[in-house]
Amino acid sequence: MDKAPSKPYRSLLRQPISEGEVPDELQPSNDALRLLCRTCAKTLPRGDMVTECKPPFTRILIATDGSALADDAATLGVSLAQALVASVVFLHAATPWRGGRVLARLFAAAEVAVDPDCASLAERNLERQRVLAMNAGVRCETRLAYDPHPDRAILQAVADTGCDLVVMGARGGRLARRVAARMSVPLLTCRGAAPVESAAAGS
């Protein structure tokens, strides 16, 4: 009984396999792949064929703030990481003071204590996202940044973690445009559970 080919391959140069034929097989030859036709026993050079494909992304940064839209973005990012066998980094950029940007303009971060309610909310959100990744079998880490400017926190996290893709929700698009304008890696924005938009130069 003949041994079945180890790497079956349907040739792009022949008609579909008919009854009685044996599938083509890839065979290495001088560091290049050749296509062996098991029917006619001829080989055709296929130097453009590769045995392995490098995944486009290996580490994905997911920006989250606990909103429903951010949850949609997290689900999208985790699903993508699962398909690519990539890891994810969840980032929650929190304003550390009550009063938002008003107090942010008046005080330096070192002079004002972090609001414990704000910290607790951010940590609960990150824990929820961590569970999402774990349930999907995706390796993850979480980062909490106390910065009133989320775009600055995202850019810093990309530099610190070496992520090669950023996934985030985009309500009006201004934050996404600010991030994309200063970032060297691709940005994938999520506007909700239905349409998903990819933007390399803003959305």
Coordinates of N, CA and C in Angstrom, one line a residue:
M1 N 0.8 -1.2 0.0 CA 0.0 0.0 0.0 C 0.9 1.2 0.0
D2 N 0.7 2.1 -1.0 CA 1.5 3.3 -1.1 C 1.2 4.3 0.0
K3 N 2.3 4.9 0.5 CA 2.1 5.9 1.5 C 1.5 7.2 0.9
A4 N 0.6 7.8 1.6 CA -0.1 9.0 1.1 C 0.9 10.1 1.2
P5 N 0.9 11.1 0.2 CA 1.8 12.2 0.2 C 1.7 13.0 1.6
S6 N 2.8 13.4 2.1 CA 2.8 14.1 3.4 C 2.2 15.5 3.3
K7 N 2.4 16.1 2.2 CA 1.9 17.5 2.0 C 1.0 17.6 0.7
P8 N -0.2 17.2 0.8 CA -1.1 17.3 -0.4 C -1.2 18.7 -0.9
Y9 N -1.2 18.9 -2.1 CA -1.3 20.2 -2.7 C -2.0 20.2 -4.1
R10 N -3.1 20.9 -4.2 CA -3.8 21.0 -5.5 C -3.1 22.0 -6.4
S11 N -2.6 21.5 -7.5 CA -1.8 22.4 -8.4 C -2.7 23.5 -9.0
L12 N -2.1 24.7 -9.1 CA -2.7 25.8 -9.8 C -2.6 25.7 -11.3
L13 N -1.7 24.7 -11.8 CA -1.3 24.6 -13.2 C -2.1 23.5 -13.9
R14 N -2.9 22.7 -13.1 CA -3.6 21.6 -13.6 C -5.1 21.7 -13.3
Q15 N -5.9 20.9 -14.0 CA -7.3 20.8 -13.7 C -7.5 20.2 -12.3
P16 N -8.7 20.4 -11.7 CA -9.0 19.8 -10.4 C -8.8 18.3 -10.5
I17 N -8.4 17.7 -9.4 CA -8.1 16.3 -9.3 C -9.3 15.4 -9.6
S18 N -9.1 14.5 -10.5 CA -10.3 13.6 -10.9 C -10.1 12.3 -10.2
E19 N -11.1 11.5 -10.4 CA -11.1 10.1 -9.7 C -9.9 9.3 -10.3
G20 N -9.2 8.7 -9.4 CA -8.1 7.9 -9.8 C -6.7 8.6 -9.8
E21 N -6.7 9.9 -9.7 CA -5.5 10.6 -9.6 C -5.0 10.7 -8.2
V22 N -3.8 10.9 -8.0 CA -3.2 11.2 -6.7 C -2.9 12.6 -6.5
P23 N -3.2 13.3 -5.4 CA -2.9 14.7 -5.2 C -1.4 15.0 -5.4
D24 N -1.1 16.2 -5.9 CA 0.3 16.6 -6.0 C 0.9 16.7 -4.6
E25 N 2.2 16.8 -4.7 CA 3.0 16.9 -3.4 C 4.1 17.9 -3.5
L26 N 4.3 18.6 -2.5 CA 5.4 19.5 -2.4 C 6.7 18.8 -2.0
Q27 N 7.8 19.0 -2.8 CA 9.0 18.3 -2.4 C 10.1 19.4 -2.4
P28 N 11.0 19.4 -1.4 CA 12.1 20.4 -1.3 C 13.2 20.0 -2.3
S29 N 13.8 21.0 -2.9 CA 14.9 20.7 -3.9 C 15.8 21.9 -3.9
N30 N 17.0 21.8 -3.3 CA 17.9 22.8 -3.2 C 17.4 24.1 -2.6
D31 N 16.8 23.9 -1.4 CA 16.2 25.0 -0.6 C 15.0 25.7 -1.3
A32 N 14.5 25.1 -2.4 CA 13.3 25.6 -3.0 C 12.3 24.5 -3.1
L33 N 11.0 24.9 -3.3 CA 10.0 23.9 -3.4 C 9.7 23.6 -4.8
R34 N 9.5 22.3 -5.1 CA 9.1 21.9 -6.4 C 7.7 21.2 -6.3
L35 N 6.9 21.3 -7.3 CA 5.6 20.7 -7.3 C 5.7 19.4 -8.1
L36 N 5.5 18.3 -7.4 CA 5.5 17.0 -8.0 C 4.2 16.5 -8.4
C37 N 3.9 16.2 -9.7 CA 2.7 15.7 -10.1 C 2.8 14.2 -10.0
R38 N 1.9 13.6 -9.2 CA 2.0 12.2 -8.9 C 1.5 11.3 -10.1
T39 N 0.8 12.0 -11.0 CA 0.2 11.3 -12.1 C 1.2 11.1 -13.2
C40 N 1.9 12.2 -13.6 CA 2.8 12.2 -14.7 C 4.3 12.1 -14.2
A41 N 4.5 12.2 -12.9 CA 5.8 12.1 -12.4 C 6.8 13.1 -12.8
K42 N 6.3 14.3 -13.2 CA 7.1 15.4 -13.6 C 7.1 16.4 -12.4
T43 N 8.2 17.2 -12.4 CA 8.3 18.3 -11.4 C 8.3 19.6 -12.0
L44 N 7.7 20.6 -11.3 CA 7.7 21.9 -11.8 C 8.2 22.9 -10.8
P45 N 9.2 23.7 -11.1 CA 9.8 24.6 -10.1 C 8.8 25.6 -9.6
R46 N 8.7 25.8 -8.3 CA 7.9 26.8 -7.7 C 8.7 27.5 -6.7
G47 N 9.6 28.4 -7.1 CA 10.5 29.1 -6.2 C 9.7 30.1 -5.4
D48 N 8.5 30.5 -5.8 CA 7.8 31.6 -5.1 C 7.0 31.0 -3.9
M49 N 7.0 29.7 -3.7 CA 6.2 29.1 -2.7 C 6.9 29.0 -1.4
V50 N 6.3 29.3 -0.3 CA 6.9 29.2 1.0 C 6.2 28.2 1.9
T51 N 6.9 27.7 2.8 CA 6.3 26.7 3.7 C 5.7 27.3 5.0
E52 N 6.1 28.4 5.4 CA 5.6 29.1 6.5 C 5.2 30.5 6.2
C53 N 4.2 31.0 6.9 CA 3.7 32.4 6.7 C 3.8 33.1 8.0
K54 N 4.5 34.2 8.1 CA 4.7 34.9 9.3 C 3.4 35.7 9.5
P55 N 2.8 35.6 10.8 CA 1.6 36.3 11.0 C 1.8 37.8 10.9
P56 N 0.8 38.6 10.4 CA 1.0 40.0 10.3 C 1.2 40.8 11.6
F57 N 0.6 40.3 12.7 CA 0.7 40.9 14.0 C 0.9 39.9 15.0
T58 N 1.8 40.2 16.0 CA 2.1 39.3 17.0 C 1.8 39.8 18.4
R59 N 1.6 41.1 18.6 CA 1.3 41.7 19.9 C 0.3 42.9 19.6
I60 N -0.9 42.8 20.2 CA -1.9 43.8 19.9 C -2.3 44.6 21.1
L61 N -2.2 45.9 21.0 CA -2.6 46.8 22.1 C -4.1 47.1 22.0
I62 N -4.9 46.9 23.0 CA -6.3 47.1 23.0 C -6.6 48.2 24.0
A63 N -7.0 49.4 23.5 CA -7.3 50.5 24.4 C -8.7 50.4 24.9
T64 N -8.9 50.5 26.2 CA -10.3 50.3 26.8 C -10.5 51.2 27.9
D65 N -11.8 51.7 28.0 CA -12.2 52.6 29.1 C -13.4 52.1 29.8
G66 N -13.8 50.9 29.5 CA -15.0 50.4 30.2 C -16.3 50.6 29.6
S67 N -16.3 51.4 28.5 CA -17.6 51.7 27.8 C -18.0 50.5 26.9
A68 N -19.3 50.5 26.5 CA -19.8 49.4 25.6 C -19.0 49.4 24.3
L69 N -18.7 50.5 23.8 CA -17.9 50.6 22.5 C -16.5 50.0 22.7
A70 N -15.9 50.3 23.9 CA -14.6 49.8 24.2 C -14.6 48.2 24.3
D71 N -15.8 47.8 24.9 CA -15.9 46.3 25.0 C -16.0 45.6 23.7
D72 N -16.7 46.3 22.7 CA -16.8 45.8 21.4 C -15.4 45.7 20.8
A73 N -14.6 46.8 21.0 CA -13.2 46.8 20.5 C -12.4 45.7 21.1
A74 N -12.6 45.5 22.4 CA -11.8 44.4 23.1 C -12.2 43.0 22.5
T75 N -13.5 42.8 22.3 CA -13.9 41.5 21.7 C -13.3 41.3 20.3
L76 N -13.3 42.4 19.5 CA -12.7 42.3 18.2 C -11.2 42.0 18.3
G77 N -10.5 42.8 19.2 CA -9.0 42.6 19.3 C -8.7 41.2 19.8
V78 N -9.4 40.6 20.8 CA -9.1 39.3 21.3 C -9.4 38.3 20.2
S79 N -10.5 38.4 19.5 CA -10.8 37.5 18.4 C -9.7 37.5 17.3
L80 N -9.2 38.6 17.0 CA -8.1 38.7 16.0 C -6.8 38.1 16.6
A81 N -6.5 38.3 17.9 CA -5.4 37.7 18.5 C -5.5 36.2 18.5
Q82 N -6.7 35.7 18.8 CA -6.9 34.3 18.8 C -6.6 33.7 17.5
A83 N -7.1 34.3 16.4 CA -6.9 33.8 15.0 C -5.4 33.8 14.6
L84 N -4.7 34.8 15.1 CA -3.3 35.0 14.7 C -2.3 34.4 15.7
V85 N -2.9 33.8 16.8 CA -2.0 33.3 17.9 C -1.1 34.4 18.4
A86 N -1.7 35.5 18.6 CA -0.9 36.7 19.1 C -1.3 36.9 20.5
S87 N -0.5 37.8 21.2 CA -0.8 38.2 22.6 C -1.4 39.6 22.5
V88 N -2.1 40.0 23.6 CA -2.7 41.3 23.7 C -2.2 42.0 25.0
V89 N -2.3 43.3 24.9 CA -2.0 44.2 26.0 C -3.2 45.1 26.2
F90 N -3.9 45.0 27.3 CA -5.1 45.9 27.5 C -4.6 47.2 28.3
L91 N -5.0 48.3 27.7 CA -4.6 49.6 28.3 C -5.8 50.4 28.7
H92 N -5.8 50.8 30.0 CA -6.9 51.7 30.4 C -6.2 53.0 30.8
A93 N -6.5 54.1 30.1 CA -5.9 55.4 30.4 C -7.0 56.2 31.2
A94 N -6.7 56.4 32.5 CA -7.6 57.0 33.4 C -7.2 58.4 33.8
T95 N -8.2 59.3 33.9 CA -7.9 60.6 34.5 C -7.9 60.5 36.0
P96 N -6.8 60.8 36.6 CA -6.6 60.5 38.0 C -7.3 61.4 39.0
W97 N -8.0 62.5 38.5 CA -8.6 63.4 39.4 C -10.1 63.6 39.0
R98 N -10.9 63.9 40.0 CA -12.3 64.2 39.8 C -12.2 65.6 39.1
G99 N -13.1 65.9 38.2 CA -13.1 67.1 37.5 C -12.5 67.1 36.1
G100 N -11.9 65.9 35.8 CA -11.5 65.7 34.4 C -10.4 66.6 34.0
R101 N -10.5 67.2 32.8 CA -9.5 68.0 32.2 C -9.3 69.4 32.8
V102 N -10.4 69.8 33.5 CA -10.3 71.1 34.2 C -9.2 71.1 35.2
L103 N -9.2 70.1 36.2 CA -8.2 70.0 37.2 C -6.9 69.5 36.5
A104 N -6.9 68.8 35.5 CA -5.7 68.4 34.8 C -4.9 69.5 34.4
R105 N -5.5 70.6 34.0 CA -4.8 71.8 33.5 C -4.3 72.6 34.7
L106 N -4.9 72.4 35.9 CA -4.5 73.2 37.0 C -3.4 72.6 37.9
F107 N -3.3 71.3 37.9 CA -2.4 70.6 38.8 C -1.5 69.6 38.0
A108 N -0.3 69.5 38.5 CA 0.6 68.4 38.0 C 0.2 67.1 38.7
A109 N 0.5 66.0 38.0 CA 0.1 64.7 38.5 C 0.7 64.4 39.9
A110 N 1.9 64.9 40.1 CA 2.7 64.6 41.3 C 2.1 65.4 42.5
E111 N 1.3 66.4 42.3 CA 0.8 67.2 43.3 C -0.6 66.8 43.8
V112 N -1.3 65.9 43.1 CA -2.7 65.5 43.4 C -2.8 64.0 43.5
A113 N -3.4 63.6 44.6 CA -3.5 62.1 44.8 C -4.5 61.5 43.9
V114 N -4.3 60.3 43.5 CA -5.2 59.6 42.6 C -6.5 59.3 43.3
D115 N -7.6 59.6 42.6 CA -8.9 59.3 43.1 C -9.1 57.8 43.3
P116 N -9.4 57.3 44.4 CA -9.5 55.8 44.6 C -10.7 55.2 43.9
D117 N -11.8 56.0 43.7 CA -12.9 55.5 42.9 C -12.5 55.3 41.5
C118 N -11.7 56.2 41.0 CA -11.3 56.2 39.6 C -10.4 54.9 39.4
A119 N -9.5 54.7 40.3 CA -8.5 53.6 40.2 C -9.3 52.3 40.3
S120 N -10.3 52.2 41.2 CA -11.0 51.0 41.4 C -11.8 50.6 40.1
L121 N -12.4 51.7 39.5 CA -13.2 51.4 38.3 C -12.3 50.9 37.1
A122 N -11.1 51.5 37.0 CA -10.2 51.1 36.0 C -9.7 49.7 36.2
E123 N -9.4 49.4 37.4 CA -8.9 48.0 37.7 C -10.0 46.9 37.5
R124 N -11.2 47.3 37.8 CA -12.3 46.3 37.5 C -12.5 46.1 36.0
N125 N -12.3 47.2 35.3 CA -12.4 47.1 33.8 C -11.3 46.2 33.3
L126 N -10.1 46.4 33.7 CA -9.0 45.6 33.2 C -9.1 44.1 33.6
E127 N -9.6 43.9 34.8 CA -9.8 42.5 35.2 C -10.9 41.8 34.3
R128 N -11.9 42.6 34.0 CA -13.0 42.0 33.1 C -12.4 41.7 31.7
Q129 N -11.5 42.5 31.2 CA -10.9 42.3 29.9 C -9.9 41.1 30.0
R130 N -9.2 41.0 31.1 CA -8.3 39.9 31.3 C -9.0 38.6 31.2
V131 N -10.2 38.5 31.9 CA -11.0 37.3 31.8 C -11.5 37.0 30.4
L132 N -11.8 38.0 29.7 CA -12.2 37.8 28.3 C -11.1 37.1 27.5
A133 N -9.9 37.6 27.7 CA -8.7 37.0 26.9 C -8.4 35.6 27.4
M134 N -8.5 35.4 28.7 CA -8.2 34.0 29.2 C -9.2 33.0 28.7
N135 N -10.5 33.4 28.7 CA -11.5 32.5 28.2 C -11.3 32.2 26.7
A136 N -10.7 33.1 26.0 CA -10.4 32.8 24.5 C -9.0 32.1 24.3
G137 N -8.3 31.9 25.4 CA -7.0 31.2 25.3 C -6.0 32.1 24.8
V138 N -6.1 33.5 25.0 CA -5.1 34.4 24.5 C -4.3 35.0 25.6
R139 N -3.0 35.0 25.4 CA -2.1 35.5 26.4 C -2.2 37.0 26.5
C140 N -2.2 37.6 27.7 CA -2.5 39.0 27.8 C -1.7 39.6 29.0
E141 N -1.7 40.9 29.0 CA -1.2 41.7 30.2 C -2.0 42.9 30.2
T142 N -2.1 43.5 31.4 CA -2.9 44.7 31.6 C -2.0 45.9 32.0
R143 N -2.4 47.1 31.6 CA -1.6 48.3 32.0 C -2.6 49.4 32.3
L144 N -2.3 50.1 33.4 CA -3.2 51.2 33.8 C -2.3 52.5 33.8
A145 N -2.7 53.4 33.0 CA -2.0 54.7 32.9 C -2.9 55.8 33.4
Y146 N -2.3 56.6 34.4 CA -3.0 57.8 34.9 C -2.6 59.0 34.1
D147 N -3.4 59.2 33.0 CA -3.0 60.3 32.1 C -4.3 60.9 31.6
P148 N -4.5 62.2 31.7 CA -5.8 62.8 31.2 C -5.8 62.9 29.7
H149 N -4.7 62.5 29.0 CA -4.7 62.5 27.5 C -4.5 61.0 27.1
P150 N -5.6 60.4 26.7 CA -5.6 59.0 26.3 C -4.6 58.7 25.1
D151 N -4.6 59.7 24.1 CA -3.7 59.5 23.0 C -2.3 59.4 23.4
R152 N -1.9 60.2 24.3 CA -0.5 60.2 24.8 C -0.2 58.8 25.5
A153 N -1.2 58.4 26.3 CA -1.0 57.1 27.0 C -0.9 55.9 26.0
I154 N -1.7 56.0 25.0 CA -1.6 54.9 24.0 C -0.3 54.9 23.3
L155 N 0.2 56.0 22.8 CA 1.5 56.1 22.1 C 2.6 55.6 23.0
Q156 N 2.5 56.0 24.3 CA 3.6 55.5 25.2 C 3.5 54.0 25.4
A157 N 2.3 53.5 25.5 CA 2.2 52.0 25.7 C 2.7 51.3 24.5
V158 N 2.5 51.8 23.3 CA 3.0 51.1 22.1 C 4.5 51.1 22.1
A159 N 5.1 52.2 22.5 CA 6.6 52.3 22.6 C 7.1 51.4 23.7
D160 N 6.4 51.2 24.8 CA 6.9 50.4 25.9 C 6.7 48.9 25.7
T161 N 5.7 48.5 25.0 CA 5.4 47.1 24.9 C 5.8 46.5 23.5
G162 N 6.1 47.4 22.5 CA 6.4 46.8 21.2 C 5.2 46.3 20.4
C163 N 4.0 46.7 20.7 CA 2.9 46.2 20.0 C 2.9 46.7 18.5
D164 N 2.4 45.8 17.6 CA 2.5 46.1 16.2 C 1.1 46.4 15.6
L165 N 0.1 46.5 16.5 CA -1.3 46.8 16.1 C -2.0 47.4 17.3
V166 N -2.8 48.5 17.0 CA -3.6 49.0 18.1 C -5.1 48.9 17.7
V167 N -5.9 48.4 18.7 CA -7.4 48.3 18.4 C -8.1 49.2 19.5
M168 N -9.0 50.0 19.0 CA -9.7 50.9 20.0 C -11.1 51.2 19.4
G169 N -12.0 51.6 20.3 CA -13.3 52.1 19.9 C -13.1 53.6 19.4
A170 N -14.0 54.0 18.5 CA -14.0 55.3 18.0 C -15.4 55.9 17.9
R171 N -15.7 56.8 18.8 CA -17.0 57.4 18.8 C -17.1 58.5 17.7
G172 N -16.5 59.6 17.9 CA -16.5 60.6 16.9 C -15.3 60.6 16.0
G173 N -14.2 59.9 16.4 CA -13.1 59.7 15.5 C -11.9 60.7 15.8
R174 N -12.1 61.7 16.7 CA -11.1 62.6 16.9 C -9.9 62.0 17.7
L175 N -10.2 61.2 18.7 CA -9.1 60.5 19.4 C -8.3 59.6 18.5
A176 N -9.1 58.8 17.7 CA -8.4 57.9 16.7 C -7.5 58.7 15.7
R177 N -8.0 59.8 15.3 CA -7.2 60.6 14.4 C -5.9 61.1 15.0
R178 N -6.0 61.6 16.3 CA -4.8 62.0 17.0 C -3.8 60.9 17.2
V179 N -4.3 59.7 17.5 CA -3.4 58.6 17.7 C -2.8 58.2 16.4
A180 N -3.6 58.1 15.3 CA -3.0 57.6 14.0 C -2.0 58.6 13.5
A181 N -2.2 59.9 13.7 CA -1.3 60.9 13.2 C 0.1 60.8 13.7
R182 N 0.2 60.2 14.9 CA 1.6 60.2 15.5 C 2.1 58.8 15.7
M183 N 1.4 57.8 15.2 CA 1.8 56.4 15.5 C 2.3 55.8 14.2
S184 N 3.3 54.9 14.4 CA 3.9 54.2 13.2 C 3.3 52.8 13.0
V185 N 2.4 52.3 13.8 CA 1.9 51.0 13.6 C 0.4 51.2 13.2
P186 N -0.2 50.1 12.6 CA -1.6 50.2 12.1 C -2.6 50.4 13.3
L187 N -3.7 51.0 12.9 CA -4.7 51.3 13.9 C -6.0 50.7 13.4
L188 N -6.7 49.9 14.2 CA -8.0 49.3 13.8 C -9.0 49.9 14.8
T189 N -10.0 50.6 14.2 CA -11.0 51.2 15.0 C -12.3 50.5 14.9
C190 N -13.1 50.4 16.0 CA -14.4 49.8 16.1 C -15.4 50.8 16.4
R191 N -16.4 50.9 15.5 CA -17.5 51.9 15.8 C -18.7 51.3 16.3
G192 N -18.7 50.0 16.7 CA -19.8 49.3 17.2 C -19.7 47.8 16.9
A193 N -20.8 47.1 17.3 CA -20.7 45.7 17.1 C -20.9 45.3 15.6
A194 N -21.4 46.2 14.7 CA -21.6 45.8 13.3 C -20.4 46.2 12.5
P195 N -20.3 47.5 12.0 CA -19.2 47.7 11.1 C -17.9 47.9 11.8
V196 N -16.8 47.4 11.1 CA -15.5 47.6 11.7 C -14.7 48.3 10.6
E197 N -13.9 49.3 11.0 CA -13.2 50.1 10.1 C -11.7 50.0 10.4
S198 N -10.9 49.8 9.4 CA -9.4 49.8 9.6 C -8.9 51.1 9.1
A199 N -8.0 51.7 9.9 CA -7.5 53.0 9.5 C -6.0 53.0 9.8
A200 N -5.2 53.3 8.8 CA -3.8 53.5 9.0 C -3.4 55.0 9.1
A201 N -4.4 55.8 8.7 CA -4.1 57.3 8.8 C -5.3 58.0 9.5
G202 N -6.0 57.3 10.3 CA -7.1 58.0 11.0 C -8.4 57.5 10.5
S203 N -9.4 57.8 11.3 CA -10.8 57.4 10.9 C -11.7 58.6 11.2

